[in-house]
CSV table of N, CA, C and O in Angstrom, one decimal:
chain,number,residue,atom,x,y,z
A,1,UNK,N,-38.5,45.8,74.0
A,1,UNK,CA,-39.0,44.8,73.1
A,1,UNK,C,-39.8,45.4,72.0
A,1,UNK,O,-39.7,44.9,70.9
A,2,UNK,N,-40.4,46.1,72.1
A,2,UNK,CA,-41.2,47.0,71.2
A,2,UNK,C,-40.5,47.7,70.2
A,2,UNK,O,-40.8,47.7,69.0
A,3,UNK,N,-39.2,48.6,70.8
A,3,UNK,CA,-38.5,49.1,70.1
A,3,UNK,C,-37.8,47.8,68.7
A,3,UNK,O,-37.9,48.0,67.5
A,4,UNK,N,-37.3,46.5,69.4
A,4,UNK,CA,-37.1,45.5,68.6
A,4,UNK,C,-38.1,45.1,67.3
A,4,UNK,O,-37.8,44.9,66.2
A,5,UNK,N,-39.3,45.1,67.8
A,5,UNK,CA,-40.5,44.5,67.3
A,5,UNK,C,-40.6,45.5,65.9
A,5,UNK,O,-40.7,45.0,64.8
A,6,UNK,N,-40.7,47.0,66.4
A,6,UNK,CA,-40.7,48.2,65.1
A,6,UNK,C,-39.8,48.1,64.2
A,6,UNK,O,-40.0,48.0,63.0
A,7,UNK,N,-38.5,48.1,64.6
A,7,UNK,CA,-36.7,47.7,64.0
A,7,UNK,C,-37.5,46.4,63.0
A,7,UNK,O,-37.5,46.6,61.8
A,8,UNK,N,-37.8,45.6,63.3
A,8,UNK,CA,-38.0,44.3,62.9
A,8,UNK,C,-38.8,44.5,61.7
A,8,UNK,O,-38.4,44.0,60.7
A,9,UNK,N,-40.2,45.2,61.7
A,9,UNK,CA,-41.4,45.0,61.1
A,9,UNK,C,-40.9,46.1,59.7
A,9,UNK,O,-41.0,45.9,58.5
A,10,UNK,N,-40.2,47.4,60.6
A,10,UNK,CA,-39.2,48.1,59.0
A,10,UNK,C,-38.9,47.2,58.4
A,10,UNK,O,-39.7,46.5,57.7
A,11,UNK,N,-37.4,46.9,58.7
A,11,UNK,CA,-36.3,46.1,57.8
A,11,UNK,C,-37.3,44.6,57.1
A,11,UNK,O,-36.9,44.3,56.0
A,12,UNK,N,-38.3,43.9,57.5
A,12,UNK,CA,-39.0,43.6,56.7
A,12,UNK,C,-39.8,43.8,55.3
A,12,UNK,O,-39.9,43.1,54.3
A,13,UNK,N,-40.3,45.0,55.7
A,13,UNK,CA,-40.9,45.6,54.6
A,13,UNK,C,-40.2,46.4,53.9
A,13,UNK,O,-40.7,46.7,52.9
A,14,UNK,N,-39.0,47.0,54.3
A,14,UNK,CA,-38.2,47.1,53.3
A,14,UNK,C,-37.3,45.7,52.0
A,14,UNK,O,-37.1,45.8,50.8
A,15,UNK,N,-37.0,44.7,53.0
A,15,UNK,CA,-36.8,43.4,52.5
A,15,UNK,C,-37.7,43.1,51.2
A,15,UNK,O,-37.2,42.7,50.1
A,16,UNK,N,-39.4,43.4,51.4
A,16,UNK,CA,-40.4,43.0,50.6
A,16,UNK,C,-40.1,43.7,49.8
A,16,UNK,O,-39.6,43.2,48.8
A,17,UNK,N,-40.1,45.2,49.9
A,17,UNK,CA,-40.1,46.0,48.7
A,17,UNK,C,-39.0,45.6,47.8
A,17,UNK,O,-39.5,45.5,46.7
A,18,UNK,N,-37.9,45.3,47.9
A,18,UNK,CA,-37.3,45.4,46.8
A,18,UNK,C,-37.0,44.8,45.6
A,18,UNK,O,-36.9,43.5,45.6
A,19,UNK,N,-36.9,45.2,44.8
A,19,UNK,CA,-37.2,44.1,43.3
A,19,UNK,C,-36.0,44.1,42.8
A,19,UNK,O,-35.5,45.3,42.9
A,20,UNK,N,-35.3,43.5,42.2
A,20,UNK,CA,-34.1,43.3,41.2
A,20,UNK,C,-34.8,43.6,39.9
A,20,UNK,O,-35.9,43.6,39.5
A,21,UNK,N,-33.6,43.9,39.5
A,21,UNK,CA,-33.9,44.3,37.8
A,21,UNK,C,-33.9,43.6,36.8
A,21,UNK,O,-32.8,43.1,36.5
A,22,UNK,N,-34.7,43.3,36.2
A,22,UNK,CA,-34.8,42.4,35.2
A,22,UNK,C,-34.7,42.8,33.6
A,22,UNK,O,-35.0,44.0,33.3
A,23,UNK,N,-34.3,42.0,32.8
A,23,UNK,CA,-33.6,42.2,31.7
A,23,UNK,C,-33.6,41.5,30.6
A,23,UNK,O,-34.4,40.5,30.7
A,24,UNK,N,-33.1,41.5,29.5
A,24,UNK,CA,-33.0,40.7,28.4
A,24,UNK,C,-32.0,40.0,28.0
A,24,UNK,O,-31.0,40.5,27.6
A,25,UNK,N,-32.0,38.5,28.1
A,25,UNK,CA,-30.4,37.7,27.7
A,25,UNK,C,-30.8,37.0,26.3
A,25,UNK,O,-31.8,36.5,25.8
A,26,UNK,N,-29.2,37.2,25.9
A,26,UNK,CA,-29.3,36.4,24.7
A,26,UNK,C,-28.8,35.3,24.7
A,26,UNK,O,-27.8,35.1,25.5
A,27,UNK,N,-29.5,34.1,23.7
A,27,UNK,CA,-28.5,32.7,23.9
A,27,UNK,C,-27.6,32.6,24.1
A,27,UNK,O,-26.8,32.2,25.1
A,28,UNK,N,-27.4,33.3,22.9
A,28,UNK,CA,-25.4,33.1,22.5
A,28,UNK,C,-24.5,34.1,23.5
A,28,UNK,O,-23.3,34.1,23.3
A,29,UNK,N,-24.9,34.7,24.1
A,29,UNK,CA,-24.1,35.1,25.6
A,29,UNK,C,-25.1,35.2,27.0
A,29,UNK,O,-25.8,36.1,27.3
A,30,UNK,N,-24.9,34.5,27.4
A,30,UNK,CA,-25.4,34.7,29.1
A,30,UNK,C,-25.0,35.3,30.2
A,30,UNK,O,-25.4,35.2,31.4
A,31,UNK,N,-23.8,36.0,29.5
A,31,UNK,CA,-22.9,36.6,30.4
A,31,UNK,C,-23.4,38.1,30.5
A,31,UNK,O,-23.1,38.8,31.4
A,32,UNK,N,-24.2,38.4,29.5
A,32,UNK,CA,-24.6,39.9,29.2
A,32,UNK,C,-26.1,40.1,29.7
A,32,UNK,O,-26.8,39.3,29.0
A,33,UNK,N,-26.7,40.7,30.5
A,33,UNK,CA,-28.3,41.2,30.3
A,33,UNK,C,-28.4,42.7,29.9
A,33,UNK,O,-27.6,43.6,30.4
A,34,UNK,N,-29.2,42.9,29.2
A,34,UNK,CA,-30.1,44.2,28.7
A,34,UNK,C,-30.9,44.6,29.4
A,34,UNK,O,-32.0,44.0,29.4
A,35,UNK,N,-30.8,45.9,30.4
A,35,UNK,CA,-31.8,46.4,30.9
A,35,UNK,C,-33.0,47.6,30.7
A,35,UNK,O,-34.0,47.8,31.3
A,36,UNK,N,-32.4,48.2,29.6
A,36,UNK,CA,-33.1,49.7,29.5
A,36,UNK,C,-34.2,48.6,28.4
A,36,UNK,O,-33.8,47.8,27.6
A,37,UNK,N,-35.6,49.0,28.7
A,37,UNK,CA,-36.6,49.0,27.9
A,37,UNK,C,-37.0,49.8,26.6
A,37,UNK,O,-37.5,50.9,26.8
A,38,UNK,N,-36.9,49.4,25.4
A,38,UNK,CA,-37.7,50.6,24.3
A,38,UNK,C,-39.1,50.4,24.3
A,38,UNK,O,-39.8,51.5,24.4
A,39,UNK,N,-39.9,49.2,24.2
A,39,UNK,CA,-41.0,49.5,24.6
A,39,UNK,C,-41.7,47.8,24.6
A,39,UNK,O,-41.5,46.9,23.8
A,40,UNK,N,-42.4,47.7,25.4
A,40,UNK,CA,-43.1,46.2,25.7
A,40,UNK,C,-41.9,45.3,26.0
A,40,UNK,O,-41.4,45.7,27.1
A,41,UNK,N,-41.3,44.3,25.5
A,41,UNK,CA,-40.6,43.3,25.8
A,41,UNK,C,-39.4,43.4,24.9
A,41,UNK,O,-38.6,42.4,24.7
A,42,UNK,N,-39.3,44.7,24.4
A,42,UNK,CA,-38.1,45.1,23.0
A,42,UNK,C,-37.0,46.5,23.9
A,42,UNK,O,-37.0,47.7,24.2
A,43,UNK,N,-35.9,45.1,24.3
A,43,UNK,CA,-34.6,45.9,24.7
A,43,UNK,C,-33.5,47.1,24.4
A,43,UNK,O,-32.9,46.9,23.4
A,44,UNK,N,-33.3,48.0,24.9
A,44,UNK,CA,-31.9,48.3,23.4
A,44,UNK,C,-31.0,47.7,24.0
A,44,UNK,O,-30.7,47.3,25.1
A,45,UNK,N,-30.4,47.8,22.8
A,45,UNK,CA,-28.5,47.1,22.8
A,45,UNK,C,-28.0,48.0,23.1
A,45,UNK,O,-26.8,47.6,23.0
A,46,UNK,N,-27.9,49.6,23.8
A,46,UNK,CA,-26.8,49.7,24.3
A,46,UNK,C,-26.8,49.9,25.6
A,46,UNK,O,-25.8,50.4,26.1
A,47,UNK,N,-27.6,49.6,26.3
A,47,UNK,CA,-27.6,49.6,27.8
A,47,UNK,C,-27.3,48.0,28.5
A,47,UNK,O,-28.0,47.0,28.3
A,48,UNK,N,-26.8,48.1,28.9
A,48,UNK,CA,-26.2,46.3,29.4
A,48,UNK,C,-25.5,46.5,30.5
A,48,UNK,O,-25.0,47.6,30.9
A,49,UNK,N,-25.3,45.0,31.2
A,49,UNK,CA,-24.7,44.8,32.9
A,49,UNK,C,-23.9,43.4,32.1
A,49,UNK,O,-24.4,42.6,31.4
A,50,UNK,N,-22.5,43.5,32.6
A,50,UNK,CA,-21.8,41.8,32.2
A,50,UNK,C,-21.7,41.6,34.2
A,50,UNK,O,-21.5,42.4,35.1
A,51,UNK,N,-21.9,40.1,33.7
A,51,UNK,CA,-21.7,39.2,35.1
A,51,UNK,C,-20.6,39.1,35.4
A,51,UNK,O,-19.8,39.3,34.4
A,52,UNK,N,-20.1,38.8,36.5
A,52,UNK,CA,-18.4,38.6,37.0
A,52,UNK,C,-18.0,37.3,36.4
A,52,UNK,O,-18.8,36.4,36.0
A,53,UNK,N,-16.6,37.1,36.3
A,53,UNK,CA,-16.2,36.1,35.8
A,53,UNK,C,-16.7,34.9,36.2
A,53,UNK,O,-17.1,34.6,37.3
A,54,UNK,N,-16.8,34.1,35.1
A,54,UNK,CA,-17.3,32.6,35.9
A,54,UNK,C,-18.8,32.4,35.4
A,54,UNK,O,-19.2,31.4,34.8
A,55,UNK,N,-19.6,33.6,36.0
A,55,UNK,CA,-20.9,33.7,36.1
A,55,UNK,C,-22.0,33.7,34.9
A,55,UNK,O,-21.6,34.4,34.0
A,56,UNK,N,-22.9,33.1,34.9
A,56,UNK,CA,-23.9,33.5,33.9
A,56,UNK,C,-25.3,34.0,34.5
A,56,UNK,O,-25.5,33.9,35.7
A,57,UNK,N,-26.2,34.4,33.7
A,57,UNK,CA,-27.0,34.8,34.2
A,57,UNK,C,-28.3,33.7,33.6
A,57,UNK,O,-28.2,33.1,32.6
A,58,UNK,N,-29.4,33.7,34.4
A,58,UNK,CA,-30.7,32.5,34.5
A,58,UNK,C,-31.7,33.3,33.6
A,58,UNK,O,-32.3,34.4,33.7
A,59,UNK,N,-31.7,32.2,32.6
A,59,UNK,CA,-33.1,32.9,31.7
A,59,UNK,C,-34.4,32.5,32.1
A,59,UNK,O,-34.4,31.6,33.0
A,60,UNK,N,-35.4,32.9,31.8
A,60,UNK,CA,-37.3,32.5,32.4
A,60,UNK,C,-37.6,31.6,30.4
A,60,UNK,O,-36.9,31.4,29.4
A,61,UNK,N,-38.6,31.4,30.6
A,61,UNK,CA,-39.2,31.0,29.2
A,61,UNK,C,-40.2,32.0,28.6
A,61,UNK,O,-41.0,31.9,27.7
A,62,UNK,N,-40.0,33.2,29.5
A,62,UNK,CA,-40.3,34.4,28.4
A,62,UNK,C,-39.8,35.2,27.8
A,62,UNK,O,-39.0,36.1,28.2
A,63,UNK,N,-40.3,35.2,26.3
A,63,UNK,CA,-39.6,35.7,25.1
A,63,UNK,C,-39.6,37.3,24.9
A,63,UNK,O,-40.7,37.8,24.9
A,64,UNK,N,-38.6,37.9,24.8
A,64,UNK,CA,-38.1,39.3,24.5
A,64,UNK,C,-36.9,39.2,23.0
A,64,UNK,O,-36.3,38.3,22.3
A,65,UNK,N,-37.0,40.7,23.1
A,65,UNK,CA,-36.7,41.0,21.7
A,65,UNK,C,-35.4,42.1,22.1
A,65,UNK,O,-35.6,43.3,22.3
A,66,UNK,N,-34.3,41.7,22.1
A,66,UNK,CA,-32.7,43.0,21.6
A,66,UNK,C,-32.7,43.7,20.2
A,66,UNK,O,-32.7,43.0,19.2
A,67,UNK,N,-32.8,44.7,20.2
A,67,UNK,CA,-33.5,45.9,19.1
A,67,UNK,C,-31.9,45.3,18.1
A,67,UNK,O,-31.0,45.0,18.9
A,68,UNK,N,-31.4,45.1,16.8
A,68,UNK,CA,-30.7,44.6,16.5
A,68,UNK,C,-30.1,43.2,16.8
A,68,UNK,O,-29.4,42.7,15.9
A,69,UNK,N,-30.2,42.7,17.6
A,69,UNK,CA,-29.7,41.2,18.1
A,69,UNK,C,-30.6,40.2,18.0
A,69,UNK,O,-30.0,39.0,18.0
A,70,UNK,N,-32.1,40.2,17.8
A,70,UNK,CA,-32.7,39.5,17.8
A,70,UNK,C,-33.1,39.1,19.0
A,70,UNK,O,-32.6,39.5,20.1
A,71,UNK,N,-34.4,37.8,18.9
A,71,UNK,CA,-34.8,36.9,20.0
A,71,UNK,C,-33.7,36.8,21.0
A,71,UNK,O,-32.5,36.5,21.0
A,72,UNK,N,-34.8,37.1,22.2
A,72,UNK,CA,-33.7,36.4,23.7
A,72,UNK,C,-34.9,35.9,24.0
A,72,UNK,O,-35.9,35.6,23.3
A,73,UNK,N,-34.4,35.9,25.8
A,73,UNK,CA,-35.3,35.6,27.3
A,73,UNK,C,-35.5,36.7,28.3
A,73,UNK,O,-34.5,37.3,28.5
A,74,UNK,N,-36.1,37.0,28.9
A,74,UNK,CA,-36.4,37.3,30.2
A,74,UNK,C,-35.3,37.1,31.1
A,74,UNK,O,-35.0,35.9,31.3
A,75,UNK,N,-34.9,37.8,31.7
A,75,UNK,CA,-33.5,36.9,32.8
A,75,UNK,C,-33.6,38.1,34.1
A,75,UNK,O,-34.0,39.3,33.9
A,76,UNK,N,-33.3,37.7,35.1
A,76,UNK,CA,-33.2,38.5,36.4
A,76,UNK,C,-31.6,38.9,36.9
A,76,UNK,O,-30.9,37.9,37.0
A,77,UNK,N,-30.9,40.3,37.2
A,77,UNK,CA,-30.4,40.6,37.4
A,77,UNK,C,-29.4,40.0,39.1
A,77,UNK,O,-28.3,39.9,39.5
A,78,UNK,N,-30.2,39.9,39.4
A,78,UNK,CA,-29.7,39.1,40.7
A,78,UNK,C,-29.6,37.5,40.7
A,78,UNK,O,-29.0,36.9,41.5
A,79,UNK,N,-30.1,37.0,40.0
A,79,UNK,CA,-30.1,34.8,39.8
A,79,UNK,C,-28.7,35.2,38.6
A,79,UNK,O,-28.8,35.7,37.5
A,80,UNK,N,-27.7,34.7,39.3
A,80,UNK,CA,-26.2,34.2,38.8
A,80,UNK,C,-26.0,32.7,38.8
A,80,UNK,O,-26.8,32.1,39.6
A,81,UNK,N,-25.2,32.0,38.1
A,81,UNK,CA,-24.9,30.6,38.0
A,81,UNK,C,-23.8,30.9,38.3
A,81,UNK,O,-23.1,31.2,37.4
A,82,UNK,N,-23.2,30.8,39.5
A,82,UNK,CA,-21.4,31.0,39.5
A,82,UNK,C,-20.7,29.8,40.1
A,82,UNK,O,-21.1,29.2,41.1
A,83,UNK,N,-19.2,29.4,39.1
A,83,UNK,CA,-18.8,28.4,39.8
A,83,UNK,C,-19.0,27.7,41.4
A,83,UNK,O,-19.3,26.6,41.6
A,84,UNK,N,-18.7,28.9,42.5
A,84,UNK,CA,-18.4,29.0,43.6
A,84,UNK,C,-19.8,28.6,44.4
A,84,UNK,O,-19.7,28.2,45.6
A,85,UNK,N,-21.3,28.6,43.7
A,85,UNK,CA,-22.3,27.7,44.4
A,85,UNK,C,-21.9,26.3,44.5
A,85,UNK,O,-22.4,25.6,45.4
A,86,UNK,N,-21.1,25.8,43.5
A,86,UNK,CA,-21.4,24.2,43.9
A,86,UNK,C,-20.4,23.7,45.2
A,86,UNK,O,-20.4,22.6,45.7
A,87,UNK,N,-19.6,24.8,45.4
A,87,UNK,CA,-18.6,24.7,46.6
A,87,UNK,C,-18.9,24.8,48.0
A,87,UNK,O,-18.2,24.6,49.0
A,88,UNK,N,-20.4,25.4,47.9
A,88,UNK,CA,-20.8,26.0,49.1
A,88,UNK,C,-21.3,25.0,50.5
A,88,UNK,O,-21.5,25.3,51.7
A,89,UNK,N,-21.4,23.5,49.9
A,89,UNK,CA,-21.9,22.5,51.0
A,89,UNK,C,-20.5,22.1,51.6
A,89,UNK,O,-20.5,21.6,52.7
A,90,UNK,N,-19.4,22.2,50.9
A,90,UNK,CA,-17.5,22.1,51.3
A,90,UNK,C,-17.3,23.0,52.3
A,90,UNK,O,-17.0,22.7,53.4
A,91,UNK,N,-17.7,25.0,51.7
A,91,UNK,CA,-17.4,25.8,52.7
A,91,UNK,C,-17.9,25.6,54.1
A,91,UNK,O,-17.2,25.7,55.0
A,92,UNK,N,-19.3,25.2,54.3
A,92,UNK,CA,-19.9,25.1,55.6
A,92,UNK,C,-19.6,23.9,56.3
A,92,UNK,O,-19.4,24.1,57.5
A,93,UNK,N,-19.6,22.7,55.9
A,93,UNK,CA,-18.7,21.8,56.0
A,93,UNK,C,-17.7,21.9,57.3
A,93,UNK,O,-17.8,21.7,58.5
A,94,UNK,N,-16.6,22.4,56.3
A,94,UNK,CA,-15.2,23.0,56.6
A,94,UNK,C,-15.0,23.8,57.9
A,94,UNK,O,-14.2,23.5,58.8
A,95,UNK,N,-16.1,24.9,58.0
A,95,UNK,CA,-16.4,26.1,59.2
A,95,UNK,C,-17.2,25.2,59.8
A,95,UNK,O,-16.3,24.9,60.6
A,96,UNK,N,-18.0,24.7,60.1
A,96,UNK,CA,-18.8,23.6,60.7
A,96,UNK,C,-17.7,23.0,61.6
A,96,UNK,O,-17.6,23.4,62.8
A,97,UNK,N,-17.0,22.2,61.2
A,97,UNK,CA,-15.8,21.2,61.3
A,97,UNK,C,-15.1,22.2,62.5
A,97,UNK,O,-14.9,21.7,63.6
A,98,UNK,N,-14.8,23.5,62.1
A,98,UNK,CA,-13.7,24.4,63.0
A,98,UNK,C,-14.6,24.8,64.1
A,98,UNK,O,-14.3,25.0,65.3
A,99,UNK,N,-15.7,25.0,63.7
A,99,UNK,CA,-16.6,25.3,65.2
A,99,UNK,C,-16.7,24.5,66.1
A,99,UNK,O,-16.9,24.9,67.2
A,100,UNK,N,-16.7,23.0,65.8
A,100,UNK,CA,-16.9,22.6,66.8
A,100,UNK,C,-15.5,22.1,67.4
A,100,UNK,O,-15.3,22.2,68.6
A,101,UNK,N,-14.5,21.6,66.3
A,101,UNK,CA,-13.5,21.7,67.3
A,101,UNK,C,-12.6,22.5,68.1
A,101,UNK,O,-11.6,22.1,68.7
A,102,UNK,N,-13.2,24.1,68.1
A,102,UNK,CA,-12.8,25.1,68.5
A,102,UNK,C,-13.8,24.9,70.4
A,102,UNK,O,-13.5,24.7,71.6
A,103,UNK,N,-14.9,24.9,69.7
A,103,UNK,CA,-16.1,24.3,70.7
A,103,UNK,C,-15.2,23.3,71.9
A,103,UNK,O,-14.6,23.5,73.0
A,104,UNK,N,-15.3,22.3,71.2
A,104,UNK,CA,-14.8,21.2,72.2
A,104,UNK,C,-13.4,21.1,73.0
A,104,UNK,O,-13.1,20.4,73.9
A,105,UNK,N,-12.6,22.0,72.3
A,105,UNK,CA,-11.1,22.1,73.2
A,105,UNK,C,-11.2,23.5,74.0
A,105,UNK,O,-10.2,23.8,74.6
A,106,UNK,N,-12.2,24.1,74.0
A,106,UNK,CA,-12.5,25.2,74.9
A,106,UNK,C,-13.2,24.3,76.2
A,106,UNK,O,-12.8,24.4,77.4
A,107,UNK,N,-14.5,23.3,75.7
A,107,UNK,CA,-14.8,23.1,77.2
A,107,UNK,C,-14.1,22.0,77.9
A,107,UNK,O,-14.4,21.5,78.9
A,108,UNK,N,-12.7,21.6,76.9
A,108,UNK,CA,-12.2,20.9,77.3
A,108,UNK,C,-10.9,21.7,78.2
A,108,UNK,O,-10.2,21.0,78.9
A,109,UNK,N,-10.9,22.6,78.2
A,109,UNK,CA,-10.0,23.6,78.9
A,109,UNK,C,-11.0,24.0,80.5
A,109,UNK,O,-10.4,24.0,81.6
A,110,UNK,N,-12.1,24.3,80.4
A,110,UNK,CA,-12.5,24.7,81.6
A,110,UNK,C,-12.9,23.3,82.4
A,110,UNK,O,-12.5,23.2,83.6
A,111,UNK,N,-13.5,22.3,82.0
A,111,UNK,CA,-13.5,21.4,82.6
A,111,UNK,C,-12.4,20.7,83.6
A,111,UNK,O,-12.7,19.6,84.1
């Protein structure tokens, strides 16, 4: 149990530590963030991450600056908008649905 307890209290604070990378988006594409910093809240343009298809990326209402591009936002490298969230109360749903009828003709078998 102890050994579990140590296993446990790691992978926690590893969990805490980690930060996503955050970046610079511009209006007119949200598909792109800017990560490399030139200095304070002023991005460059040539270091960039594009989102997978579908996907956009979530701005904050803090203002940053793409060194040629002008005004963006603040945006986080891990918060995506992707089609496939609004699907996700269908998927569990769905597997929900098979678990239990998998469930119920099993104990309908040993019964």
């Amino acid at each position: 149990m102890i050994k579990f307890f140590i296993v446990f209290l790691f992978a926690f604070g590893m969990v805490l530590s980690v930060k996503a990378t955050t970046g610079c988006i511009l209006n007119s594409n949200l598909t792109k963030i800017y990560t490399s910093v030139q200095n304070g809240t002023n991005y460059k343009s040539n270091s960039s991450s594009t989102a997978l298809a579908g996907c956009t990326y979530k701005q904050t209402t803090s203002p940053c600056t793409v060194s040629g591009s002008g005004p963006a936002f603040l945006g986080d490298t891990a918060i995506l908008n992707c089609p496939i969230d609004n699907y996700t109360w269908l998927i569990l749903v769905s597997f929900g649905g098979l678990g239990f009828v998998y469930i119920r003709k099993k104990n309908l078998i040993l019964n």
